[in-house]
Coordinates of C-alpha atoms and ligand atoms in Angstrom, one line a residue:
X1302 CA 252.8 -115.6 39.9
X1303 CA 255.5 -113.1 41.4
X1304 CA 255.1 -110.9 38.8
X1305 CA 251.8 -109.8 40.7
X1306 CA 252.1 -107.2 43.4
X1307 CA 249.2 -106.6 46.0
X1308 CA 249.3 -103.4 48.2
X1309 CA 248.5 -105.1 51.2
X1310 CA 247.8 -102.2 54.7
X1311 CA 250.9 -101.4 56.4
X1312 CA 250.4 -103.1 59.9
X1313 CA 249.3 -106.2 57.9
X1314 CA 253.0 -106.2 56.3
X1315 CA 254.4 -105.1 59.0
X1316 CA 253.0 -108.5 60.9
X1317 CA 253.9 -110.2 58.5
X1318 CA 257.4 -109.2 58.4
X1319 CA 257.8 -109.4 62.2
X1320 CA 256.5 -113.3 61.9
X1321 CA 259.1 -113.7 59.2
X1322 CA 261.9 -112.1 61.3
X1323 CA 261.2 -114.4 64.1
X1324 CA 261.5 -117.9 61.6
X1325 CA 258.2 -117.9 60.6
X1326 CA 256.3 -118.2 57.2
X1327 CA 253.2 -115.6 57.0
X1328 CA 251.0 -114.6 54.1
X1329 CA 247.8 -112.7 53.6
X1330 CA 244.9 -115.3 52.3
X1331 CA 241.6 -116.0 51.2
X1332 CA 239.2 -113.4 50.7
X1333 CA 241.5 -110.5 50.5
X1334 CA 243.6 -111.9 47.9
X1335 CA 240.7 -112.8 45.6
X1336 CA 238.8 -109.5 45.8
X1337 CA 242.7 -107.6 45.6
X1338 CA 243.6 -109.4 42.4
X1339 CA 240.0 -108.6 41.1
X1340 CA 240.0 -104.8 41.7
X1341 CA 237.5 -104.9 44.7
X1342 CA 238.0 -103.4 48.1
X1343 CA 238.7 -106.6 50.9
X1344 CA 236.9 -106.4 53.7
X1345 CA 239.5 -107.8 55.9
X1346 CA 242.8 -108.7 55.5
X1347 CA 243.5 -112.3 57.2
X1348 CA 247.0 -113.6 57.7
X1349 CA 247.9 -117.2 57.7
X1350 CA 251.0 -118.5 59.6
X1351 CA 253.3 -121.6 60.1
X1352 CA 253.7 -120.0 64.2
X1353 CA 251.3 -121.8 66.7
X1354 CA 248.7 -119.2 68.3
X1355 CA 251.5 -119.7 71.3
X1356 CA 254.1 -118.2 69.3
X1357 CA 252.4 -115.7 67.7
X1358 CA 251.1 -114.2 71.3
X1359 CA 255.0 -114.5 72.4
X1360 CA 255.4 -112.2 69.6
X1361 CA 253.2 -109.4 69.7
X1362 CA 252.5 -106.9 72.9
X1363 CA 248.5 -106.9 72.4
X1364 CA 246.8 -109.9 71.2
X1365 CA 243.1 -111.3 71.8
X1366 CA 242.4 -114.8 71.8
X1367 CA 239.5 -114.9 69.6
X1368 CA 239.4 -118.4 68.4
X1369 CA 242.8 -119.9 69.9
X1370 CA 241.4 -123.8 69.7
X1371 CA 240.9 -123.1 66.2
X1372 CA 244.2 -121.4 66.1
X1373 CA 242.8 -117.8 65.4
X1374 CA 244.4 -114.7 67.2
X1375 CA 243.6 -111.0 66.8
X1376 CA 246.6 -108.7 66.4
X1377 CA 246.2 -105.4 67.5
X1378 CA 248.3 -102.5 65.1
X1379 CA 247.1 -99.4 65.9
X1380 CA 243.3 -100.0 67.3
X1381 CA 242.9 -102.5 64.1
X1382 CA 242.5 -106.2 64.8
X1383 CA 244.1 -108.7 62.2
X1384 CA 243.0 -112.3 62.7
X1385 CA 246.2 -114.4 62.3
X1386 CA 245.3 -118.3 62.2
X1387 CA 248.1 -120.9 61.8
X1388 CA 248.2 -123.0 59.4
X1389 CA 246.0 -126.0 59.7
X1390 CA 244.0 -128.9 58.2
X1391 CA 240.6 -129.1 59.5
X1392 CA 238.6 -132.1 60.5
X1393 CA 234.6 -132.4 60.3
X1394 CA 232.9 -129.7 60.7
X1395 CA 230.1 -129.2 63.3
X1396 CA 226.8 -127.4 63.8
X1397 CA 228.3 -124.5 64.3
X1398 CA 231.2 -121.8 63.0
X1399 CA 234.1 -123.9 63.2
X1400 CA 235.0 -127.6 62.6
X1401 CA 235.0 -129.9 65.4
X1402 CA 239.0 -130.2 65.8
X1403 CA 242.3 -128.9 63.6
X1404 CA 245.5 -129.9 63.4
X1405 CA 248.4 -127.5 63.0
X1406 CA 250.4 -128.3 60.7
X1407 CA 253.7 -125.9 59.4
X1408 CA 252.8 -126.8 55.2
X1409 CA 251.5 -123.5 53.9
X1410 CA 250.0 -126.0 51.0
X1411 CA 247.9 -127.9 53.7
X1412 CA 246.2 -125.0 54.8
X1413 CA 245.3 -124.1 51.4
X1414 CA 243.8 -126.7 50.9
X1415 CA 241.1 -127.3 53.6
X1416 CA 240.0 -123.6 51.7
X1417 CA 236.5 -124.1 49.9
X1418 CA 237.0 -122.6 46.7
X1419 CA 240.1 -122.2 44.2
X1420 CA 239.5 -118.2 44.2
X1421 CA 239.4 -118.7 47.7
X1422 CA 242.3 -120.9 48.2
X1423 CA 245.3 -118.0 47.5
X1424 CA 248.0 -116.4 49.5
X1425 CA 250.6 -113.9 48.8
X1426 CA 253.3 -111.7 50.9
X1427 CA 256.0 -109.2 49.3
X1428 CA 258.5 -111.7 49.0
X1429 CA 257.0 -114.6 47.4
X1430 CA 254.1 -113.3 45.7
X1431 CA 250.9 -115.3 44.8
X1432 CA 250.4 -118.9 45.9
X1433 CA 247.9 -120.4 44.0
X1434 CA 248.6 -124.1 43.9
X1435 CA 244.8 -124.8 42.5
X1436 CA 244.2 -122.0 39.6
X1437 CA 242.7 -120.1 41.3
X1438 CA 244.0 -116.9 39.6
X1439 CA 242.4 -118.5 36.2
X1440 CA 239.1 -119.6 37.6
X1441 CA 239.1 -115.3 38.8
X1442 CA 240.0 -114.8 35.2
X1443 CA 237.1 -117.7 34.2
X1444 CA 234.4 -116.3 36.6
X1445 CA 234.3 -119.2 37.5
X1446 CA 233.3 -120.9 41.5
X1447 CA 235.5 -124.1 41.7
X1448 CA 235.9 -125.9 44.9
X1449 CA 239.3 -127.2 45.9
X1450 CA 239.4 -130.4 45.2
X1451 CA 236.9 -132.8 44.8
X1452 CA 233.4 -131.1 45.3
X1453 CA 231.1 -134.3 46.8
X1454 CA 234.0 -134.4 49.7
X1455 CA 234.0 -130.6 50.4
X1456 CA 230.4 -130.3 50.4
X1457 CA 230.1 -133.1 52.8
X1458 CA 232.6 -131.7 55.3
X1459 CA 230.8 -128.5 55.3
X1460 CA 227.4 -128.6 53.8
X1461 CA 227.6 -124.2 54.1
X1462 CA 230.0 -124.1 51.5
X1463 CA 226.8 -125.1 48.9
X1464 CA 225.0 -121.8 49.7
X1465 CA 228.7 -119.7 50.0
X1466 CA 228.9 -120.8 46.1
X1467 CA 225.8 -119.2 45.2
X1468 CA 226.5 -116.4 47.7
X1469 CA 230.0 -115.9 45.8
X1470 CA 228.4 -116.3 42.0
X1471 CA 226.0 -113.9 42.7
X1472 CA 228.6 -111.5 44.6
X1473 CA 231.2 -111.6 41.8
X1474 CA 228.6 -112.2 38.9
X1475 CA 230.6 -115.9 38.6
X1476 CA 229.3 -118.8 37.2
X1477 CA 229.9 -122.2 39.5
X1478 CA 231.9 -125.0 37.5
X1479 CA 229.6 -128.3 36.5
X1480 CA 231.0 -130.8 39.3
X1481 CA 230.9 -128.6 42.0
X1482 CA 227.5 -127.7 40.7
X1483 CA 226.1 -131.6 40.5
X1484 CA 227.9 -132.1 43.8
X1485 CA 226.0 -128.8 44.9
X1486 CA 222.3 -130.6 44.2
X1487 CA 223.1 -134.1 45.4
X1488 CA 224.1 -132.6 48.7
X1489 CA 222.1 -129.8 49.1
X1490 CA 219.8 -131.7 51.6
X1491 CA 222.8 -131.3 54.1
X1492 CA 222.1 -127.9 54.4
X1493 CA 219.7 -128.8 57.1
X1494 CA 222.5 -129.7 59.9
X1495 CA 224.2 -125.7 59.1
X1496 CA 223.7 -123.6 61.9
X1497 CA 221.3 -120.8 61.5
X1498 CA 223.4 -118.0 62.4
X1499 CA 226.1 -119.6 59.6
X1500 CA 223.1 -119.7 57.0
X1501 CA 222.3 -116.2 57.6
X1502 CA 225.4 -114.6 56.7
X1503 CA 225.6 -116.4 53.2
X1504 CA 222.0 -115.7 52.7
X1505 CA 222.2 -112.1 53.3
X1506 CA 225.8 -111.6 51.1
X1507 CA 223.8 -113.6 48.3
X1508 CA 220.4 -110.9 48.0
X1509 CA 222.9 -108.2 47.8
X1510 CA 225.1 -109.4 45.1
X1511 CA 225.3 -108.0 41.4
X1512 CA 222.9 -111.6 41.1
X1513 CA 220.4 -111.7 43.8
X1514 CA 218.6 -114.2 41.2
X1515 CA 221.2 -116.7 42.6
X1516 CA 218.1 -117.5 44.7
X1517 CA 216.2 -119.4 41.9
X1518 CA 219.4 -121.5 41.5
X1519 CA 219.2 -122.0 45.2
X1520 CA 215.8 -123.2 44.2
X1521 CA 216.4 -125.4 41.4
X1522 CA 219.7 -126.8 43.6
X1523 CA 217.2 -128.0 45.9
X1524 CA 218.8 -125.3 48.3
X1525 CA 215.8 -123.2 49.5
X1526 CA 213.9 -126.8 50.1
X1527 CA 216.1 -127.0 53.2
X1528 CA 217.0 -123.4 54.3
X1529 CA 214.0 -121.0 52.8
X1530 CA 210.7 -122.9 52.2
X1531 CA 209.0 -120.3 51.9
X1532 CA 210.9 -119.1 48.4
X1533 CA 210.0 -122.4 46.9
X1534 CA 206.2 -121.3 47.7
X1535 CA 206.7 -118.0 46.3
X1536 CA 209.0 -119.2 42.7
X1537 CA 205.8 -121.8 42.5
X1538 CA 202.7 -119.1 42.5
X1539 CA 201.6 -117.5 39.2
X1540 CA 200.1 -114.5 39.7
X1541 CA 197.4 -114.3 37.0
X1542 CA 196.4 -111.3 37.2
X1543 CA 196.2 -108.1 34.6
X1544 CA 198.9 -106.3 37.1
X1545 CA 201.7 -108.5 36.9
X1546 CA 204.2 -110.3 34.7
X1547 CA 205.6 -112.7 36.6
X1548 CA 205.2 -115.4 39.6
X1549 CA 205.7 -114.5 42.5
X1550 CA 209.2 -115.4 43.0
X1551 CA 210.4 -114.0 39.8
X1552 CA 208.4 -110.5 40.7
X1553 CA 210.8 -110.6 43.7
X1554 CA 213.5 -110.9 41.9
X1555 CA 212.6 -108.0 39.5
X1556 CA 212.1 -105.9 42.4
X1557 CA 215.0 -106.8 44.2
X1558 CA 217.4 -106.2 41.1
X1559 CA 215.2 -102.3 41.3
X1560 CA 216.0 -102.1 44.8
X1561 CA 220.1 -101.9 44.1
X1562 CA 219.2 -99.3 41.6
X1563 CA 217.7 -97.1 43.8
X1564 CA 219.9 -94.1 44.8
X1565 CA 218.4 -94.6 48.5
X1566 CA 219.8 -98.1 48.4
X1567 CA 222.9 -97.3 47.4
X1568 CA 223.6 -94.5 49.7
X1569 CA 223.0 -97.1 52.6
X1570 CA 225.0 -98.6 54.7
X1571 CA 225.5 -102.4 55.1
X1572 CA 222.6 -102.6 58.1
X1573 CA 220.2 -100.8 56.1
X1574 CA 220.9 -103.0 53.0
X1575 CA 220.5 -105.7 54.6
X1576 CA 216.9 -104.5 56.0
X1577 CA 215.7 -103.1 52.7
X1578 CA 216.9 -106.8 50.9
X1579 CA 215.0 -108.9 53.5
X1580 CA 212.0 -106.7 53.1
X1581 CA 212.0 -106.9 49.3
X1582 CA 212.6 -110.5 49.9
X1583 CA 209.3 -111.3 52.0
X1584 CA 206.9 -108.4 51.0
X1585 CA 204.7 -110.8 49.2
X1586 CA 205.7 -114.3 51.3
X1587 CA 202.3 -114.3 52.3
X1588 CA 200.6 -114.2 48.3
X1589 CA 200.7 -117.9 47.9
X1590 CA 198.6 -118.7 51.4
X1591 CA 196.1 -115.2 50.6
X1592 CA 195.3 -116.8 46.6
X1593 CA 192.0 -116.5 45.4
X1594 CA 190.2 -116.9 42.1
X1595 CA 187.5 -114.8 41.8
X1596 CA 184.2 -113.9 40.0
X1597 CA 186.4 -112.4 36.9
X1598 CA 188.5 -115.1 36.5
X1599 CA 191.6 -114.1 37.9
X1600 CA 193.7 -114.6 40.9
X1601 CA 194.0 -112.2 43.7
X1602 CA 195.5 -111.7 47.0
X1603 CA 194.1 -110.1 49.5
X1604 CA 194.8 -109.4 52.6
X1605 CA 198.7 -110.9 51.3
X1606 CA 200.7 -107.6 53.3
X1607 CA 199.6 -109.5 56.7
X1608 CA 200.5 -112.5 55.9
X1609 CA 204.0 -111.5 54.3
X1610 CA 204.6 -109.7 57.7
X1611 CA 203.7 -113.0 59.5
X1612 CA 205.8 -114.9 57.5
X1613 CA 208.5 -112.4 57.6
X1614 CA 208.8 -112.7 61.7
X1615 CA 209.0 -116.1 61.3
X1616 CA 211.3 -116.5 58.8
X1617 CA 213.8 -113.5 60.5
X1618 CA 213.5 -115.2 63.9
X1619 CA 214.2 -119.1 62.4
X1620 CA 217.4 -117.0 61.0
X1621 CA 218.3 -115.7 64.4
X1622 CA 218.2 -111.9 62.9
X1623 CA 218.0 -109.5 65.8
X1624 CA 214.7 -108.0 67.4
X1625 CA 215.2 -105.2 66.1
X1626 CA 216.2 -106.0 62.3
X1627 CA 213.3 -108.8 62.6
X1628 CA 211.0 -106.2 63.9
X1629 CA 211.5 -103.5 61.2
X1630 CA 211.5 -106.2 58.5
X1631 CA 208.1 -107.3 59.4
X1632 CA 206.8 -103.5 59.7
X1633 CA 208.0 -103.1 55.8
X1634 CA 206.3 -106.3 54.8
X1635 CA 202.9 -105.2 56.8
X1636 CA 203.1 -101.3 55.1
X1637 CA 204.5 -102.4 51.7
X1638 CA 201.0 -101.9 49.9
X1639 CA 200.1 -98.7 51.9
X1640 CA 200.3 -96.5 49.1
X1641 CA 196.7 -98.2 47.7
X1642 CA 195.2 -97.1 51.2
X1643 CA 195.5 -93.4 49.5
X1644 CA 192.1 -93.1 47.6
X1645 CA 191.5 -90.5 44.8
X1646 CA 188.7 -88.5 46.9
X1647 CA 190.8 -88.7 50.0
X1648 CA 193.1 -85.9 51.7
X1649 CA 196.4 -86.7 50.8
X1650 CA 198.2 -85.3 53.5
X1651 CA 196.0 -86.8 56.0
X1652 CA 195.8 -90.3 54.7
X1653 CA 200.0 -89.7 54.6
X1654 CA 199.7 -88.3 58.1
X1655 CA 197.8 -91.9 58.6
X1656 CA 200.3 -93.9 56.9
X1657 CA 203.3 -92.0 59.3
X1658 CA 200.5 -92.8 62.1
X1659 CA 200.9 -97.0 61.4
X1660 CA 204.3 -97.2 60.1
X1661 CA 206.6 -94.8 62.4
X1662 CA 208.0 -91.6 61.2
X1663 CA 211.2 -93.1 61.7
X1664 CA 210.4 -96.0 59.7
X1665 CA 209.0 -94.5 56.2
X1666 CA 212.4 -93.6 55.1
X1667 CA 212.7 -97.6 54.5
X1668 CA 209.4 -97.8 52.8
X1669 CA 209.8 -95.4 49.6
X1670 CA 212.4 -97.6 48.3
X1671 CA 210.3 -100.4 48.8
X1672 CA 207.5 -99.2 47.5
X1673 CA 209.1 -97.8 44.1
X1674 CA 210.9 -101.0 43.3
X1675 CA 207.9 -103.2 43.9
X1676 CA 206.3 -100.9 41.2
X1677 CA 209.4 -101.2 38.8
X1678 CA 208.4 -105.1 39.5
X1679 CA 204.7 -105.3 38.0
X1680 CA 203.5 -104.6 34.8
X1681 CA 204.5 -101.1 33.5
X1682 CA 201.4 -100.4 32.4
X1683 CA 201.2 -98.8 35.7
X1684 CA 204.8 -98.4 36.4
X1685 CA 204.8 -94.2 35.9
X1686 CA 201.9 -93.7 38.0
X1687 CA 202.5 -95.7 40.7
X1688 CA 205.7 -94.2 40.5
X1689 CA 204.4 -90.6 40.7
X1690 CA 201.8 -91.7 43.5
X1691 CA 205.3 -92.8 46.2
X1692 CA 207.4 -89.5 44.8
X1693 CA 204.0 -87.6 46.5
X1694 CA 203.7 -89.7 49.3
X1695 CA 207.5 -88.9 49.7
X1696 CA 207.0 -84.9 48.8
X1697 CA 204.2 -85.1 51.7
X1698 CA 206.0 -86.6 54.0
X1699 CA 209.3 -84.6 54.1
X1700 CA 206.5 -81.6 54.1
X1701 CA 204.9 -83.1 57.5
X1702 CA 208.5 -83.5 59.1
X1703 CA 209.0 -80.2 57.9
X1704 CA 206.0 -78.5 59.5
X1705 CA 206.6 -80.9 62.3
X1706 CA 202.8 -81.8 62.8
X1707 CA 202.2 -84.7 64.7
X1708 CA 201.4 -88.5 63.9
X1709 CA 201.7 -90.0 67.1
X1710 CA 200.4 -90.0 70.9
X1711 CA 204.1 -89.1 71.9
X1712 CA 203.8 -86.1 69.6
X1713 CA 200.5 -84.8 70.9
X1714 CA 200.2 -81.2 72.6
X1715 CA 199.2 -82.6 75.7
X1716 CA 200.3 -86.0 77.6
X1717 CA 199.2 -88.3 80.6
X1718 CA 200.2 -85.4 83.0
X1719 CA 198.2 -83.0 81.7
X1720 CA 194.9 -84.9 81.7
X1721 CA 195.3 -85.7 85.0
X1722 CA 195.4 -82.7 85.8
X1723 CA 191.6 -82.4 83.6
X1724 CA 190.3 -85.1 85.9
X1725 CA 191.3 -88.1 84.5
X1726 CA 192.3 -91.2 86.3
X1727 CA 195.3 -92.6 85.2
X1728 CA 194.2 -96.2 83.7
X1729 CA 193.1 -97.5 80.2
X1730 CA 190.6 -94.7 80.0
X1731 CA 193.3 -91.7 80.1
X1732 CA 195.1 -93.9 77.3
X1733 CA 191.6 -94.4 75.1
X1734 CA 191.2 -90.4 75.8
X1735 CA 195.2 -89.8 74.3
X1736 CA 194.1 -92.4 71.1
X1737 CA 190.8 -90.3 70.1
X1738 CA 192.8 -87.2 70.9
X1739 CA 195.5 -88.1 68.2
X1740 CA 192.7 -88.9 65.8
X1741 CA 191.2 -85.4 65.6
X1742 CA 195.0 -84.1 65.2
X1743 CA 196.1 -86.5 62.4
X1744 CA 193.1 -84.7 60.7
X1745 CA 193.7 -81.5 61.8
X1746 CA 197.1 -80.7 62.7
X1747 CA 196.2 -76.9 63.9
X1748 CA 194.0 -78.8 66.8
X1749 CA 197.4 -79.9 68.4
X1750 CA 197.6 -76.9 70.7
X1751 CA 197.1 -77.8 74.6
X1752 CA 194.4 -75.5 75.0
X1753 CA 192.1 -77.0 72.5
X1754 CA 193.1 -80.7 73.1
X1755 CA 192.4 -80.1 77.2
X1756 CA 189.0 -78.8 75.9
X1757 CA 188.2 -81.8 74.0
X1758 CA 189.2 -84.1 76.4
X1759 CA 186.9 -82.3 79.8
X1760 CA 183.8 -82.2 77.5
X1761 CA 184.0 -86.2 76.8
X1762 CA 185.1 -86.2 80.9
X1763 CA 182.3 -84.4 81.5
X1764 CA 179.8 -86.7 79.1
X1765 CA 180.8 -89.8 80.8
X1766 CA 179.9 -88.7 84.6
X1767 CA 176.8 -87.5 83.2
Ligands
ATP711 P1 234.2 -112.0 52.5 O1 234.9 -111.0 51.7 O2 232.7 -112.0 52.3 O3 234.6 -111.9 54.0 P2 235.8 -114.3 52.4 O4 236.2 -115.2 51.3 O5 236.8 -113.6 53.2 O6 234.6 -113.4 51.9 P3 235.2 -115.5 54.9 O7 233.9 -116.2 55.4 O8 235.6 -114.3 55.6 O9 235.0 -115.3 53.4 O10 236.4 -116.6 55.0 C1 237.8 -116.3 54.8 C2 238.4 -117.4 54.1 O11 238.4 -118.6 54.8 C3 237.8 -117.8 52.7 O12 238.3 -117.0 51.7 C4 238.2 -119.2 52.6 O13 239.5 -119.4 52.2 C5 238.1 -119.7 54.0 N1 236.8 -120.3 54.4 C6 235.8 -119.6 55.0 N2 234.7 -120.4 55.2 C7 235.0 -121.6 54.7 C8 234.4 -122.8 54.7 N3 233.1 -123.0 55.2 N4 235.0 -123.9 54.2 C9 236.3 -123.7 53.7 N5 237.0 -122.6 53.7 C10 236.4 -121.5 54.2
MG712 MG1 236.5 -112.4 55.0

């Protein structure tokens, strides 16, 4: 194909052409080729080359050395970093990120094809053009995920690239080819030797695809089994109950594919994505331990948000997510239902002032999203006023930002110092004090003035030395 022209960033070429100059062959590959001759944005642009990692440092004034046994190193053009790898066929690979040993070798063809998949498995500079010895360019034209080769082998070197085929179908809306697919299930079981960090990555890239119902072919691959037990629990419950359509695997799905709709979603960056898809993912994870048939017949699941939240921290830690990310996630899958903890008779800016109380200020913006596509997931019977119940909560809650009024002891008119300064002692009594104190201001926000709150809190001083 050198009728094909890729507009590849200038320090990339300009790398390229420098390697060239020197002897060298050099080419842009893999990811960025595919998602160039398919009209997406790459996310980086990787450079392959016949030069040794020696050769390449001899060349260039600022290198890093960020995988050098592997035969990866960073190029620095202008404060961006280009990973340029030489050519090489790997061995085995290990329970990590990289295989256990390369070899170098100087055929551009080689190093194609240790690549996992045929899209995959292309290169191309300004001179040359594409090089796509395996079709790759018509399996991009196919939709189609085909691995390089024959599938049982590549799925046994590296048993990630099973879950990187579902991740791609369901990023590029592909379907995977029948062999690699077969090979896919009868080695799926391998899975379990994959590092967790390595599993993460694919697993995350999969639930924000166009097709984040890639997971139920993870499921019937035999996939989840290995990496996500806890899907094969949910995709298993039916949900019997006048509310809902679907099991509980296929709800999440529903409300997954609402989530990318939501304008809050999209305008999110790819940390927050990730935190709203792993919520959506586990906010009912706990429904299949919390089932109950009850008097009427039906099946119910209460008390589910506390044990989604519990299984959320689990699964996020086995993962190796972050504190943080693992944290938040668990928070979402504990408040998901909160919206039913506003009764008819009850205050509503109060029982939202609650709500802000247990979930963090900082945390709600997380939970409208959440809560509306979990609605767009259940029977729409009730879809338009559940839906009209979280656009109030959200009216409220921009109102009680906007008025500033307080929903936590940090927020409070008065602090430890100041009821020290009552009398108090400092100990868990001064802290019980701060926690009753709040209460009276969550329902009545004009209390929060240090004058009345000082009052308060000398009267029940007062009561106890009685
Ligand atoms: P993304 O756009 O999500 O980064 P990508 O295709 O660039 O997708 P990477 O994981 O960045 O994926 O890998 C870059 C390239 O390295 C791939 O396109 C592929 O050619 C090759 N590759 C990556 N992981 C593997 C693997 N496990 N087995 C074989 N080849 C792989
Ligand atoms: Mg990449």
């Amino acid at each position: 194909m050198d009728n094909v022209t890729i507009r590849i960033p200038e320090d990339a070429a300009k790398i390229i052409e420098k390697l060239e100059r020197a002897g060298y062959e050099a080419y842009v590959v893999g990811g960025c080729v595919r998602d160039s001759l398919l009209g997406r944005e790459p996310g980086d642009w990787d450079i392959t080359t016949s030069a040794s990692p020696q050769e390449v440092k001899a060349l260039f004034p600022r290198t890093i050395d960020t995988g050098i046994l592997h035969g990866t190193v960073t190029v620095m053009e202008n404060h961006v970093g280009y990973e340029v790898t030489t050519y090489r066929v790997d061995g085995e690979y290990e329970d990590g990120r990289h295989p256990k040993s390369v070899t170098f070798t100087r055929e551009l063809s080689e190093d194609l094809l240790r690549r996992d998949f045929t899209i995959n498995a292309m290169a191309y500079n300004p001179k040359t053009g594409v090089v796509d010895l395996y079709d790759g360019i018509g399996d991009l034209q196919r939709g189609c995920i085909r691995c390089v080769g024959v599938p049982e082998e590549r799925f046994s070197e590296d048993a990630l690239r099973i879950l990187r085929a579902l991740r791609f179908a369901s990023q590029l809306d592909f379907e995977i080819e029948e062999k690699t697919f077969a090979a896919m299930k009868k080695l799926a079981p391998r899975l379990a030797q994959v590092s967790a960090e390595r599993v993460r990555v694919e697993l995350v890239k999969l639930l924000g695809g166009k097709r984040p119902e890639m997971l139920i072919t993870a499921y019937e691959t035999g996939v989840t089994d290995v990496i996500l037990q806890e899907w094969n629990a949910m995709i298993t419950t039916s949900q019997d109950n006048p509310h809902h359509l679907y099991d509980v695997g296929r709800h999440t799905i529903v409300t997954i594919q609402a989530l990318h709709r939501d304008p809050a979603y999209q305008a999110a960056d790819a940390h927050d994505r990730m935190v709203l898809d792993m919520a959506m993912l586990l906010h009912d994870a706990g429904k299949p331990k919390c089932l109950t048939v009850e008097e009427d017949g039906r099946q119910h699941f209460r008390g589910h948000p506390i044990a989604s939240a519990e299984i959320a921290k689990e699964v996020l830690r086995r993962l190796k997510f972050d504190n943080d990310t693992t944290a938040l996630v668990t928070l979402l899958a504990r408040w998901h239902d909160c919206r039913f903890s506003i009764k008819a008779d009850m205050d509503f800016s109060k029982a939202m002032r609650r709500i802000m109380n247990k979930v963090g200020s900082e945390n709600m913006r997380y939970l409208f999203p959440i809560m509306r596509a979990d609605i767009e997931g259940q029977h729409p019977d009730y879809r338009e006023r559940g839906l009209a119940k979280v656009a109030r909560m959200e009216a409220e809650y921009e109102e009680i930002l906007r008025k500033k009024q307080c929903v936590s002891v940090r927020d409070l008119a008065v602090g430890g110092r100041e009821l020290i300064a009552a009398g108090y002692r400092p100990g868990p009594a001064l802290g019980d004090a701060l926690e009753r104190l709040l209460q009276i201001v969550l329902d009545d926000p004009e209390a929060n003035d240090a004058q009345t709150l000082t009052a308060y809190a000398t009267q029940w001083l007062a009561e106890e030395t009685k």
